[in-house]
Amino acid sequence: MYKILVEGGHPLNGKVRINGAKNSAVALIPAAILADSSVTIEGLPNISDVVTLGGLLEEIGGEISWEESEPPLGNTIHIDPSSMVSMPLPNGKVKKLRASYYFMGAMLGKFNKAVIGLPGGCFLGPRPIDQHIKGFEALGAEVTNEQGAIYLQAKELRGARIYLDVVSVGATINIMLAAVKAKGKTIIENAAKEPEIIDVATLLTNMGAKIKGVGTDVIRIEGVSSLNGCKHTIIPDRIEAGTYAIAAAAQGQEVVIDNVIPQHLESLLAKLREMGVTIEVSDEQLLIMSKSPIKSVDIKTLVYPGFPTDLQQPFTTLLTKAQGTGIITDTIYSARLKHIDELRRMGAAIKVQGGSAIINGPVQLEGARVKASDLRAGAALIIAGLMADGVSEITGVEHIERGYEKITDKLISLGANVWRERMSGEEIEQIKNA
Ligand code: EPU
């Protein structure tokens, strides 16, 4: 086990390249099994969630080969699903990440049945999957939950009209995966509109699926009897890009963020501009020029195109150096607040009141020993470390590695003093007992 150490106070300058989107990658890999021949996905991030999903795919007979290619394409995976079988995917790897639930929709779509352990992932408060199940049932599947595993079975999947009671990224994608080969027409109403959903629909369309309306809140799918292999290039990770944009606003002078789709980050860029950060936008790059002081703003997280919940935690860190009071309310995951105690350990003045975090600034953070409880909390703490006086030690690195490829190398290339150290047996024990 490793920890990340950050010596704060070094300004960030230079260019950082963004990888393919994690939250696309984790759906594209299960989606590929719906094809009858090989699917190639280019530009995958080299993160542990992708590796875990590759392992799950192999457990059910998928053949995969990896190819490391140069940017802009990055890691390429070839997935040959032609000898796959419908095997149960029990706990174990399934528990390691949330997105293992995409095998429910994909296996149901391919085999009309699936057995899969309940998914794990970051603890952000309750994360029900009732809308996924509502969708599968509407398509004709019988769904039961026995001893921590979900059993899905259908004689035949038939298109249906499905209204999502909650706008859900996962349910929208999972229902699409099950519906593309169902007989007849499926209509998903109140669908989520995140760019990752469009990316998955693009892959499915290249495979021969008939999907209309992605990116709006009504998606129409006309089922087809078979899907073929194809090649797909993943979109850039808007959350990784946003994380570096926030780091640049917090501790940067001039930072270029390369390989982005700026339109995917409009809500963040608007808020950074309100704070007084100068941003130049070109086709695939952002130039972030921070200056002190910056002003506080309020943030309310919303479904896309609103402010993303996944950037709420890093943004909290930025607000500690802003002048005035900023209020953050996460309407998607109201309990996504575990980073706050750790930021307080570093000297932040944050109160939690009625589900909102109230941040008073500016405060000079001090280096401390802190623990990342989840992926984006980890990003928030690394940014805090960059801003702090002295050295911070961040544990819980396994969460960070689920979603950020080479985060220490990328920050070093921008001028940060950050490094990884192996933890001693005693430190590991302390963490286990904490
Ligand atoms: N919800 C339900 N019932 C459902 C599904 C969702 O009530 O059946 C609720 C959730 O509890 C939450 C809201 O609906 O309050 C939105 O959840 P959603 O289903 O959209 O989230 P998700 O698909 O489980 C994905 C990302 C998350 C990101 C959210 C919101 C993946 C693998 N995960 O999760 O990413 O926070 O959408 O945008 O795509 C991360 O990258 O750090 C991360 C947690």
CSV table of C-alpha atoms and ligand atoms in Angstrom, one decimal:
chain,number,residue,atom,x,y,z
A,1,MET,CA,0.0,0.0,0.0
A,2,TYR,CA,1.2,3.5,-0.9
A,3,LYS,CA,0.5,7.0,0.4
A,4,ILE,CA,0.9,10.2,-1.5
A,5,LEU,CA,2.9,13.0,-0.1
A,6,VAL,CA,2.5,16.6,-1.2
A,7,GLU,CA,4.8,19.5,-0.4
A,8,GLY,CA,2.5,22.5,-0.8
A,9,GLY,CA,3.2,26.0,-2.1
A,10,HIS,CA,4.7,25.2,-5.5
A,11,PRO,CA,3.0,27.0,-8.4
A,12,LEU,CA,1.6,24.9,-11.2
A,13,ASN,CA,2.6,25.8,-14.8
A,14,GLY,CA,2.6,24.0,-18.1
A,15,LYS,CA,0.4,21.5,-19.9
A,16,VAL,CA,-1.5,18.4,-18.7
A,17,ARG,CA,-3.1,15.9,-21.0
A,18,ILE,CA,-6.5,14.4,-20.1
A,19,ASN,CA,-7.3,10.7,-20.5
A,20,GLY,CA,-10.4,9.0,-21.8
A,21,ALA,CA,-13.4,9.3,-19.6
A,22,LYS,CA,-13.6,6.8,-16.7
A,23,ASN,CA,-17.3,6.9,-16.5
A,24,SER,CA,-17.6,6.1,-20.2
A,25,ALA,CA,-14.9,3.5,-20.1
A,26,VAL,CA,-16.6,1.5,-17.4
A,27,ALA,CA,-19.8,1.3,-19.4
A,28,LEU,CA,-18.2,0.8,-22.9
A,29,ILE,CA,-16.4,-2.3,-21.7
A,30,PRO,CA,-19.6,-4.1,-20.6
A,31,ALA,CA,-21.4,-2.7,-23.7
A,32,ALA,CA,-18.9,-4.4,-26.0
A,33,ILE,CA,-20.1,-7.9,-25.0
A,34,LEU,CA,-23.3,-7.2,-26.9
A,35,ALA,CA,-21.5,-7.5,-30.2
A,36,ASP,CA,-21.0,-10.8,-32.0
A,37,SER,CA,-17.4,-10.0,-33.1
A,38,SER,CA,-14.4,-8.0,-31.9
A,39,VAL,CA,-14.8,-4.5,-30.5
A,40,THR,CA,-11.8,-2.1,-30.3
A,41,ILE,CA,-12.0,0.8,-27.8
A,42,GLU,CA,-9.2,3.4,-28.1
A,43,GLY,CA,-8.1,5.9,-25.5
A,44,LEU,CA,-9.0,4.1,-22.3
A,45,PRO,CA,-7.6,5.5,-19.1
A,46,ASN,CA,-5.1,3.3,-17.3
A,47,ILE,CA,-6.9,3.2,-14.0
A,48,SER,CA,-7.8,0.3,-11.7
A,49,ASP,CA,-11.6,0.4,-12.5
A,50,VAL,CA,-10.8,-0.4,-16.1
A,51,VAL,CA,-8.5,-3.2,-15.1
A,52,THR,CA,-11.1,-4.7,-12.8
A,53,LEU,CA,-13.8,-4.6,-15.5
A,54,GLY,CA,-11.4,-6.3,-17.9
A,55,GLY,CA,-10.9,-9.0,-15.3
A,56,LEU,CA,-14.7,-9.4,-14.9
A,57,LEU,CA,-15.1,-9.7,-18.7
A,58,GLU,CA,-12.5,-12.5,-18.8
A,59,GLU,CA,-14.3,-14.3,-16.0
A,60,ILE,CA,-17.3,-14.7,-18.3
A,61,GLY,CA,-15.2,-15.9,-21.3
A,62,GLY,CA,-14.6,-12.6,-23.0
A,63,GLU,CA,-11.2,-12.5,-24.7
A,64,ILE,CA,-9.3,-9.3,-24.3
A,65,SER,CA,-6.0,-7.9,-25.5
A,66,TRP,CA,-4.4,-4.6,-24.5
A,67,GLU,CA,-2.3,-2.5,-26.7
A,68,GLU,CA,-0.4,0.5,-25.4
A,69,SER,CA,-0.5,3.2,-28.0
A,70,GLU,CA,0.8,6.7,-28.1
A,71,PRO,CA,-1.5,9.7,-27.2
A,72,PRO,CA,-3.9,10.8,-28.5
A,73,LEU,CA,-5.3,7.3,-28.6
A,74,GLY,CA,-3.7,6.0,-25.3
A,75,ASN,CA,-4.6,2.5,-24.2
A,76,THR,CA,-6.5,0.4,-26.7
A,77,ILE,CA,-8.5,-2.7,-25.8
A,78,HIS,CA,-9.7,-5.4,-28.2
A,79,ILE,CA,-12.6,-7.3,-26.8
A,80,ASP,CA,-13.7,-10.5,-28.5
A,81,PRO,CA,-17.0,-11.6,-27.0
A,82,SER,CA,-17.8,-14.4,-29.4
A,83,SER,CA,-17.1,-17.2,-27.0
A,84,MET,CA,-18.7,-15.7,-24.0
A,85,VAL,CA,-21.2,-17.6,-21.8
A,86,SER,CA,-23.8,-16.5,-19.3
A,87,MET,CA,-22.0,-17.2,-16.1
A,88,PRO,CA,-22.7,-15.8,-12.7
A,89,LEU,CA,-20.6,-12.9,-11.6
A,90,PRO,CA,-20.4,-13.2,-7.9
A,91,ASN,CA,-19.1,-10.7,-5.4
A,92,GLY,CA,-15.3,-10.3,-5.3
A,93,LYS,CA,-14.3,-8.1,-8.2
A,94,VAL,CA,-18.0,-7.0,-8.6
A,95,LYS,CA,-17.8,-5.3,-5.2
A,96,LYS,CA,-14.8,-3.3,-6.2
A,97,LEU,CA,-16.7,-0.8,-8.3
A,98,ARG,CA,-20.1,0.6,-8.9
A,99,ALA,CA,-20.0,0.1,-12.7
A,100,SER,CA,-20.0,-3.7,-12.5
A,101,TYR,CA,-23.8,-3.2,-12.6
A,102,TYR,CA,-23.5,-2.5,-16.3
A,103,PHE,CA,-23.0,-6.3,-16.8
A,104,MET,CA,-26.6,-6.6,-15.7
A,105,GLY,CA,-28.0,-4.8,-18.7
A,106,ALA,CA,-25.3,-6.1,-21.1
A,107,MET,CA,-25.7,-9.8,-20.1
A,108,LEU,CA,-29.5,-9.5,-20.0
A,109,GLY,CA,-29.4,-8.0,-23.5
A,110,LYS,CA,-27.0,-10.7,-24.8
A,111,PHE,CA,-28.2,-13.8,-23.0
A,112,ASN,CA,-31.6,-12.9,-21.6
A,113,LYS,CA,-30.2,-13.7,-18.2
A,114,ALA,CA,-27.6,-12.6,-15.7
A,115,VAL,CA,-26.6,-13.3,-12.1
A,116,ILE,CA,-24.4,-10.7,-10.5
A,117,GLY,CA,-23.4,-9.6,-7.0
A,118,LEU,CA,-24.6,-6.2,-5.8
A,119,PRO,CA,-22.1,-3.5,-6.9
A,120,GLY,CA,-19.7,-1.7,-4.6
A,121,GLY,CA,-18.0,1.6,-5.4
A,122,CYS,CA,-17.4,4.8,-3.5
A,123,PHE,CA,-19.6,5.3,-0.4
A,124,LEU,CA,-21.5,8.5,-1.1
A,125,GLY,CA,-24.6,7.7,1.0
A,126,PRO,CA,-27.4,5.4,-0.2
A,127,ARG,CA,-27.0,4.4,-3.9
A,128,PRO,CA,-30.1,2.4,-4.8
A,129,ILE,CA,-30.6,0.7,-8.2
A,130,ASP,CA,-34.4,0.5,-8.1
A,131,GLN,CA,-34.6,2.5,-11.4
A,132,HIS,CA,-32.3,0.0,-13.2
A,133,ILE,CA,-34.6,-2.8,-12.0
A,134,LYS,CA,-37.7,-1.0,-12.9
A,135,GLY,CA,-36.4,-0.7,-16.4
A,136,PHE,CA,-35.3,-4.4,-16.7
A,137,GLU,CA,-38.7,-5.5,-15.4
A,138,ALA,CA,-40.5,-3.3,-17.9
A,139,LEU,CA,-38.5,-5.0,-20.7
A,140,GLY,CA,-39.8,-8.3,-19.5
A,141,ALA,CA,-37.2,-9.6,-17.0
A,142,GLU,CA,-37.9,-11.2,-13.7
A,143,VAL,CA,-35.6,-9.7,-11.2
A,144,THR,CA,-34.9,-11.2,-7.7
A,145,ASN,CA,-32.4,-10.4,-5.1
A,146,GLU,CA,-31.1,-13.5,-3.3
A,147,GLN,CA,-28.3,-13.4,-0.7
A,148,GLY,CA,-26.7,-10.3,-2.0
A,149,ALA,CA,-26.9,-11.2,-5.7
A,150,ILE,CA,-29.3,-10.0,-8.4
A,151,TYR,CA,-30.9,-12.7,-10.6
A,152,LEU,CA,-32.3,-11.5,-13.9
A,153,GLN,CA,-34.1,-13.7,-16.3
A,154,ALA,CA,-36.4,-13.1,-19.3
A,155,LYS,CA,-37.9,-15.5,-21.9
A,156,GLU,CA,-37.6,-12.7,-24.3
A,157,LEU,CA,-37.0,-8.9,-23.9
A,158,ARG,CA,-39.7,-6.7,-25.4
A,159,GLY,CA,-39.4,-3.0,-25.9
A,160,ALA,CA,-41.3,-0.8,-23.4
A,161,ARG,CA,-42.0,2.8,-22.4
A,162,ILE,CA,-40.0,3.5,-19.2
A,163,TYR,CA,-40.2,6.6,-17.2
A,164,LEU,CA,-37.3,7.1,-14.7
A,165,ASP,CA,-38.5,8.5,-11.4
A,166,VAL,CA,-35.0,9.7,-10.7
A,167,VAL,CA,-32.7,11.0,-13.4
A,168,SER,CA,-30.0,8.4,-13.3
A,169,VAL,CA,-26.8,8.0,-15.4
A,170,GLY,CA,-26.5,4.3,-14.5
A,171,ALA,CA,-30.1,3.4,-15.0
A,172,THR,CA,-30.2,5.2,-18.4
A,173,ILE,CA,-27.2,3.3,-19.7
A,174,ASN,CA,-28.2,0.0,-18.2
A,175,ILE,CA,-31.7,0.1,-19.8
A,176,MET,CA,-30.1,1.1,-23.1
A,177,LEU,CA,-27.8,-1.9,-22.9
A,178,ALA,CA,-30.7,-4.3,-22.3
A,179,ALA,CA,-33.0,-2.6,-24.8
A,180,VAL,CA,-30.8,-2.5,-27.9
A,181,LYS,CA,-31.5,-6.1,-28.7
A,182,ALA,CA,-35.1,-6.3,-27.3
A,183,LYS,CA,-38.0,-6.9,-29.7
A,184,GLY,CA,-39.7,-3.6,-30.7
A,185,LYS,CA,-39.4,-0.1,-29.5
A,186,THR,CA,-38.2,1.2,-26.1
A,187,ILE,CA,-38.7,4.7,-24.9
A,188,ILE,CA,-36.7,6.0,-21.9
A,189,GLU,CA,-38.3,9.1,-20.5
A,190,ASN,CA,-36.7,11.4,-18.0
A,191,ALA,CA,-33.4,10.0,-19.2
A,192,ALA,CA,-30.0,11.4,-18.0
A,193,LYS,CA,-28.1,13.5,-20.6
A,194,GLU,CA,-24.5,13.1,-19.4
A,195,PRO,CA,-21.8,13.1,-22.2
A,196,GLU,CA,-20.9,9.5,-21.1
A,197,ILE,CA,-24.4,8.3,-22.1
A,198,ILE,CA,-23.9,9.8,-25.6
A,199,ASP,CA,-20.5,8.1,-25.8
A,200,VAL,CA,-22.0,4.7,-24.9
A,201,ALA,CA,-24.9,5.3,-27.4
A,202,THR,CA,-22.3,6.2,-30.1
A,203,LEU,CA,-20.5,2.8,-29.5
A,204,LEU,CA,-23.8,0.9,-29.6
A,205,THR,CA,-24.9,2.8,-32.8
A,206,ASN,CA,-21.5,1.9,-34.4
A,207,MET,CA,-22.3,-1.7,-33.5
A,208,GLY,CA,-25.6,-1.5,-35.4
A,209,ALA,CA,-28.0,-0.4,-32.7
A,210,LYS,CA,-30.8,2.0,-33.6
A,211,ILE,CA,-30.9,4.8,-30.9
A,212,LYS,CA,-32.4,8.3,-31.2
A,213,GLY,CA,-32.6,11.2,-28.8
A,214,VAL,CA,-29.5,10.6,-26.6
A,215,GLY,CA,-28.5,13.9,-25.0
A,216,THR,CA,-32.2,14.8,-24.6
A,217,ASP,CA,-34.4,13.4,-21.9
A,218,VAL,CA,-36.3,11.0,-24.2
A,219,ILE,CA,-34.3,8.2,-25.7
A,220,ARG,CA,-35.9,6.0,-28.4
A,221,ILE,CA,-34.5,2.6,-29.2
A,222,GLU,CA,-35.6,0.2,-31.9
A,223,GLY,CA,-34.4,-3.2,-31.1
A,224,VAL,CA,-32.2,-5.1,-33.6
A,225,SER,CA,-31.5,-8.9,-33.7
A,226,SER,CA,-27.7,-8.7,-33.7
A,227,LEU,CA,-24.8,-6.3,-33.2
A,228,ASN,CA,-21.4,-6.3,-34.9
A,229,GLY,CA,-17.9,-5.5,-33.8
A,230,CYS,CA,-16.5,-2.0,-34.4
A,231,LYS,CA,-13.9,0.5,-33.4
A,232,HIS,CA,-14.6,3.4,-31.0
A,233,THR,CA,-12.6,6.2,-29.5
A,234,ILE,CA,-13.6,7.3,-26.0
A,235,ILE,CA,-14.4,10.9,-25.1
A,236,PRO,CA,-12.0,12.9,-22.8
A,237,ASP,CA,-12.7,12.7,-19.1
A,238,ARG,CA,-14.5,15.9,-18.1
A,239,ILE,CA,-14.1,15.2,-14.4
A,240,GLU,CA,-10.4,14.6,-14.7
A,241,ALA,CA,-10.2,17.8,-16.8
A,242,GLY,CA,-12.3,19.7,-14.2
A,243,THR,CA,-10.1,18.4,-11.4
A,244,TYR,CA,-7.0,19.8,-13.0
A,245,ALA,CA,-8.8,23.1,-13.8
A,246,ILE,CA,-9.7,23.4,-10.1
A,247,ALA,CA,-6.1,22.6,-9.1
A,248,ALA,CA,-4.9,25.3,-11.6
A,249,ALA,CA,-7.3,27.8,-10.2
A,250,ALA,CA,-6.1,26.9,-6.7
A,251,GLN,CA,-2.4,26.8,-7.2
A,252,GLY,CA,-1.7,27.6,-10.8
A,253,GLN,CA,-0.1,30.4,-12.7
A,254,GLU,CA,-0.8,29.3,-16.3
A,255,VAL,CA,-2.0,25.8,-16.9
A,256,VAL,CA,-3.1,24.4,-20.2
A,257,ILE,CA,-5.5,21.5,-20.0
A,258,ASP,CA,-5.2,19.5,-23.2
A,259,ASN,CA,-7.7,17.0,-24.8
A,260,VAL,CA,-10.9,18.4,-23.4
A,261,ILE,CA,-14.4,19.0,-24.8
A,262,PRO,CA,-14.9,22.5,-23.3
A,263,GLN,CA,-18.7,22.3,-23.7
A,264,HIS,CA,-18.7,19.4,-21.2
A,265,LEU,CA,-17.3,21.8,-18.6
A,266,GLU,CA,-19.4,24.9,-19.0
A,267,SER,CA,-20.9,24.9,-15.5
A,268,LEU,CA,-17.5,24.6,-13.9
A,269,LEU,CA,-15.9,27.2,-16.2
A,270,ALA,CA,-18.8,29.6,-15.4
A,271,LYS,CA,-18.2,29.2,-11.7
A,272,LEU,CA,-14.4,29.7,-12.0
A,273,ARG,CA,-15.0,32.8,-14.0
A,274,GLU,CA,-17.4,34.2,-11.4
A,275,MET,CA,-14.6,33.7,-8.9
A,276,GLY,CA,-12.2,35.8,-10.9
A,277,VAL,CA,-10.2,33.1,-12.7
A,278,THR,CA,-9.3,33.9,-16.3
A,279,ILE,CA,-10.0,31.1,-18.8
A,280,GLU,CA,-9.2,30.9,-22.5
A,281,VAL,CA,-11.0,28.2,-24.4
A,282,SER,CA,-10.0,26.8,-27.7
A,283,ASP,CA,-11.1,23.7,-29.6
A,284,GLU,CA,-9.6,21.0,-27.4
A,285,GLN,CA,-7.8,23.0,-24.7
A,286,LEU,CA,-8.4,25.3,-21.7
A,287,LEU,CA,-5.9,27.8,-20.5
A,288,ILE,CA,-6.5,28.5,-16.8
A,289,MET,CA,-4.8,31.7,-15.4
A,290,SER,CA,-5.4,32.1,-11.7
A,291,LYS,CA,-4.8,35.3,-9.8
A,292,SER,CA,-5.3,36.1,-6.1
A,293,PRO,CA,-7.5,36.9,-4.5
A,294,ILE,CA,-10.5,34.9,-5.8
A,295,LYS,CA,-14.1,35.4,-4.7
A,296,SER,CA,-16.3,32.9,-3.1
A,297,VAL,CA,-19.3,31.5,-4.9
A,298,ASP,CA,-22.2,29.1,-4.1
A,299,ILE,CA,-22.5,25.7,-5.8
A,300,LYS,CA,-25.5,23.5,-6.2
A,301,THR,CA,-24.8,20.1,-7.9
A,302,LEU,CA,-27.3,19.0,-10.5
A,303,VAL,CA,-27.6,16.5,-13.3
A,304,TYR,CA,-25.9,17.4,-16.5
A,305,PRO,CA,-25.5,20.1,-17.7
A,306,GLY,CA,-25.6,21.4,-14.1
A,307,PHE,CA,-22.6,21.5,-11.8
A,308,PRO,CA,-21.3,17.9,-11.5
A,309,THR,CA,-21.4,16.2,-8.1
A,310,ASP,CA,-18.0,14.6,-9.0
A,311,LEU,CA,-16.4,18.0,-8.9
A,312,GLN,CA,-18.1,19.2,-5.7
A,313,GLN,CA,-15.4,17.8,-3.4
A,314,PRO,CA,-12.4,19.3,-5.3
A,315,PHE,CA,-14.3,22.6,-5.5
A,316,THR,CA,-14.8,22.7,-1.7
A,317,THR,CA,-11.0,22.7,-1.4
A,318,LEU,CA,-10.7,25.7,-3.8
A,319,LEU,CA,-13.3,27.6,-1.9
A,320,THR,CA,-11.1,27.5,1.2
A,321,LYS,CA,-8.8,30.1,-0.4
A,322,ALA,CA,-11.6,32.3,-1.8
A,323,GLN,CA,-12.6,35.5,-0.1
A,324,GLY,CA,-16.0,35.4,1.6
A,325,THR,CA,-18.5,32.6,2.3
A,326,GLY,CA,-19.3,29.9,-0.2
A,327,ILE,CA,-22.1,27.4,0.2
A,328,ILE,CA,-22.0,23.9,-1.5
A,329,THR,CA,-25.2,21.8,-1.7
A,330,ASP,CA,-25.0,18.4,-3.3
A,331,THR,CA,-28.5,17.6,-4.5
A,332,ILE,CA,-27.3,14.3,-6.1
A,333,TYR,CA,-25.4,12.8,-3.1
A,334,SER,CA,-26.3,14.7,0.0
A,335,ALA,CA,-23.9,12.6,2.1
A,336,ARG,CA,-20.9,13.2,-0.2
A,337,LEU,CA,-19.2,15.2,2.5
A,338,LYS,CA,-16.5,12.9,3.9
A,339,HIS,CA,-13.7,15.2,2.6
A,340,ILE,CA,-14.8,17.9,4.9
A,341,ASP,CA,-13.4,16.5,8.2
A,342,GLU,CA,-10.1,16.0,6.5
A,343,LEU,CA,-10.0,19.5,5.1
A,344,ARG,CA,-10.8,20.8,8.6
A,345,ARG,CA,-7.8,18.8,9.9
A,346,MET,CA,-5.8,21.0,7.4
A,347,GLY,CA,-7.3,24.2,8.9
A,348,ALA,CA,-10.3,24.8,6.7
A,349,ALA,CA,-13.2,26.7,8.2
A,350,ILE,CA,-16.1,24.6,7.0
A,351,LYS,CA,-19.5,24.1,8.8
A,352,VAL,CA,-22.0,21.5,7.7
A,353,GLN,CA,-25.6,22.7,8.1
A,354,GLY,CA,-28.7,21.1,6.8
A,355,GLY,CA,-26.9,19.1,4.2
A,356,SER,CA,-24.9,22.1,2.9
A,357,ALA,CA,-21.2,22.8,3.5
A,358,ILE,CA,-20.5,26.5,4.4
A,359,ILE,CA,-16.9,27.4,3.6
A,360,ASN,CA,-15.4,30.6,5.0
A,361,GLY,CA,-12.2,31.9,3.4
A,362,PRO,CA,-9.6,32.7,2.8
A,363,VAL,CA,-7.7,30.3,5.0
A,364,GLN,CA,-4.1,29.2,4.6
A,365,LEU,CA,-4.3,25.3,4.8
A,366,GLU,CA,-1.6,23.5,6.7
A,367,GLY,CA,-0.1,20.2,5.8
A,368,ALA,CA,-1.5,17.2,7.7
A,369,ARG,CA,-2.1,13.5,7.6
A,370,VAL,CA,-5.4,12.9,5.9
A,371,LYS,CA,-7.3,10.0,4.5
A,372,ALA,CA,-9.2,9.8,1.1
A,373,SER,CA,-12.5,8.1,1.8
A,374,ASP,CA,-13.5,8.0,-1.8
A,375,LEU,CA,-12.2,8.9,-5.3
A,376,ARG,CA,-13.1,12.5,-5.5
A,377,ALA,CA,-12.4,13.1,-1.8
A,378,GLY,CA,-8.9,12.0,-2.8
A,379,ALA,CA,-8.7,14.6,-5.5
A,380,ALA,CA,-9.9,17.2,-3.1
A,381,LEU,CA,-7.2,16.3,-0.6
A,382,ILE,CA,-4.4,16.3,-3.2
A,383,ILE,CA,-5.4,19.8,-4.3
A,384,ALA,CA,-5.5,20.8,-0.6
A,385,GLY,CA,-2.0,19.4,-0.3
A,386,LEU,CA,-0.8,21.5,-3.2
A,387,MET,CA,-2.2,24.7,-1.5
A,388,ALA,CA,-1.0,23.9,2.0
A,389,ASP,CA,2.0,25.1,4.0
A,390,GLY,CA,4.3,22.1,4.6
A,391,VAL,CA,3.9,18.5,3.7
A,392,SER,CA,0.6,16.6,3.6
A,393,GLU,CA,0.3,12.8,3.7
A,394,ILE,CA,-2.7,11.3,2.0
A,395,THR,CA,-3.7,7.7,2.5
A,396,GLY,CA,-6.6,5.9,0.7
A,397,VAL,CA,-4.6,6.1,-2.5
A,398,GLU,CA,-6.4,3.0,-3.8
A,399,HIS,CA,-9.5,5.1,-4.2
A,400,ILE,CA,-7.6,7.8,-6.2
A,401,GLU,CA,-6.1,5.2,-8.5
A,402,ARG,CA,-9.6,4.0,-9.4
A,403,GLY,CA,-10.1,7.2,-11.5
A,404,TYR,CA,-7.0,9.2,-12.0
A,405,GLU,CA,-4.2,7.9,-14.3
A,406,LYS,CA,-0.7,8.9,-13.2
A,407,ILE,CA,-1.9,11.7,-11.0
A,408,THR,CA,1.5,12.2,-9.3
A,409,ASP,CA,3.4,12.2,-12.6
A,410,LYS,CA,1.0,14.7,-14.1
A,411,LEU,CA,1.3,17.0,-11.2
A,412,ILE,CA,5.1,16.7,-11.1
A,413,SER,CA,5.1,17.7,-14.8
A,414,LEU,CA,3.2,20.9,-13.8
A,415,GLY,CA,5.8,21.7,-11.1
A,416,ALA,CA,4.3,20.2,-8.0
A,417,ASN,CA,6.4,18.5,-5.4
A,418,VAL,CA,4.4,15.3,-4.9
A,419,TRP,CA,5.5,11.7,-4.5
A,420,ARG,CA,4.4,8.2,-3.4
A,421,GLU,CA,5.8,6.2,-0.5
A,422,ARG,CA,5.2,2.7,0.5
A,423,MET,CA,3.4,2.6,3.8
A,424,SER,CA,5.0,0.8,6.7
A,425,GLY,CA,3.3,-2.2,8.3
A,426,GLU,CA,2.5,-0.1,11.4
A,427,GLU,CA,0.9,2.6,9.3
A,428,ILE,CA,-1.3,0.0,7.5
A,429,GLU,CA,-2.4,-1.4,10.9
A,430,GLN,CA,-3.2,2.1,12.2
A,431,ILE,CA,-5.4,2.7,9.1
A,432,LYS,CA,-7.2,-0.6,9.5
A,433,ASN,CA,-7.9,0.1,13.2
A,434,ALA,CA,-9.0,3.7,12.6
B,1,EPU,N1,-30.7,6.8,-7.9
B,1,EPU,C1,-31.8,6.2,-7.4
B,1,EPU,N2,-32.2,5.0,-7.9
B,1,EPU,C2,-31.5,4.4,-8.9
B,1,EPU,C3,-30.3,5.0,-9.4
B,1,EPU,C4,-29.9,6.2,-8.9
B,1,EPU,O1,-32.5,6.7,-6.5
B,1,EPU,O2,-31.9,3.3,-9.4
B,1,EPU,C5,-30.2,8.1,-7.3
B,1,EPU,C6,-28.9,8.0,-6.7
B,1,EPU,O3,-28.9,7.6,-5.3
B,1,EPU,C7,-28.4,9.5,-6.8
B,1,EPU,C8,-29.0,9.9,-8.2
B,1,EPU,O4,-30.1,9.0,-8.4
B,1,EPU,O5,-28.9,10.3,-5.8
B,1,EPU,C9,-28.1,9.9,-9.4
B,1,EPU,O6,-27.4,8.6,-9.4
B,1,EPU,P1,-26.9,8.0,-10.8
B,1,EPU,O7,-27.6,6.7,-11.0
B,1,EPU,O8,-26.9,9.1,-11.9
B,1,EPU,O9,-25.4,7.7,-10.4
B,1,EPU,P2,-24.5,6.5,-10.9
B,1,EPU,O10,-24.9,6.1,-12.3
B,1,EPU,O11,-24.5,5.4,-9.8
B,1,EPU,C10,-22.7,7.9,-12.0
B,1,EPU,C11,-21.2,8.0,-11.9
B,1,EPU,C12,-20.8,8.7,-10.6
B,1,EPU,C13,-21.5,10.1,-10.6
B,1,EPU,C14,-23.0,9.9,-10.8
B,1,EPU,C15,-23.8,11.2,-10.9
B,1,EPU,C16,-20.4,6.0,-12.9
B,1,EPU,C17,-19.8,4.7,-12.8
B,1,EPU,N3,-20.6,6.7,-11.8
B,1,EPU,O12,-23.1,7.1,-10.9
B,1,EPU,O13,-19.4,8.9,-10.6
B,1,EPU,O14,-21.3,10.7,-9.3
B,1,EPU,O15,-23.3,9.2,-12.0
B,1,EPU,O16,-23.3,12.0,-12.0
B,1,EPU,O17,-20.6,6.5,-14.0
B,1,EPU,C18,-17.3,9.3,-9.7
B,1,EPU,O18,-16.9,9.3,-10.8
B,1,EPU,O19,-16.6,9.6,-8.7
B,1,EPU,C19,-18.7,8.9,-9.4
B,1,EPU,C20,-19.1,8.6,-8.2
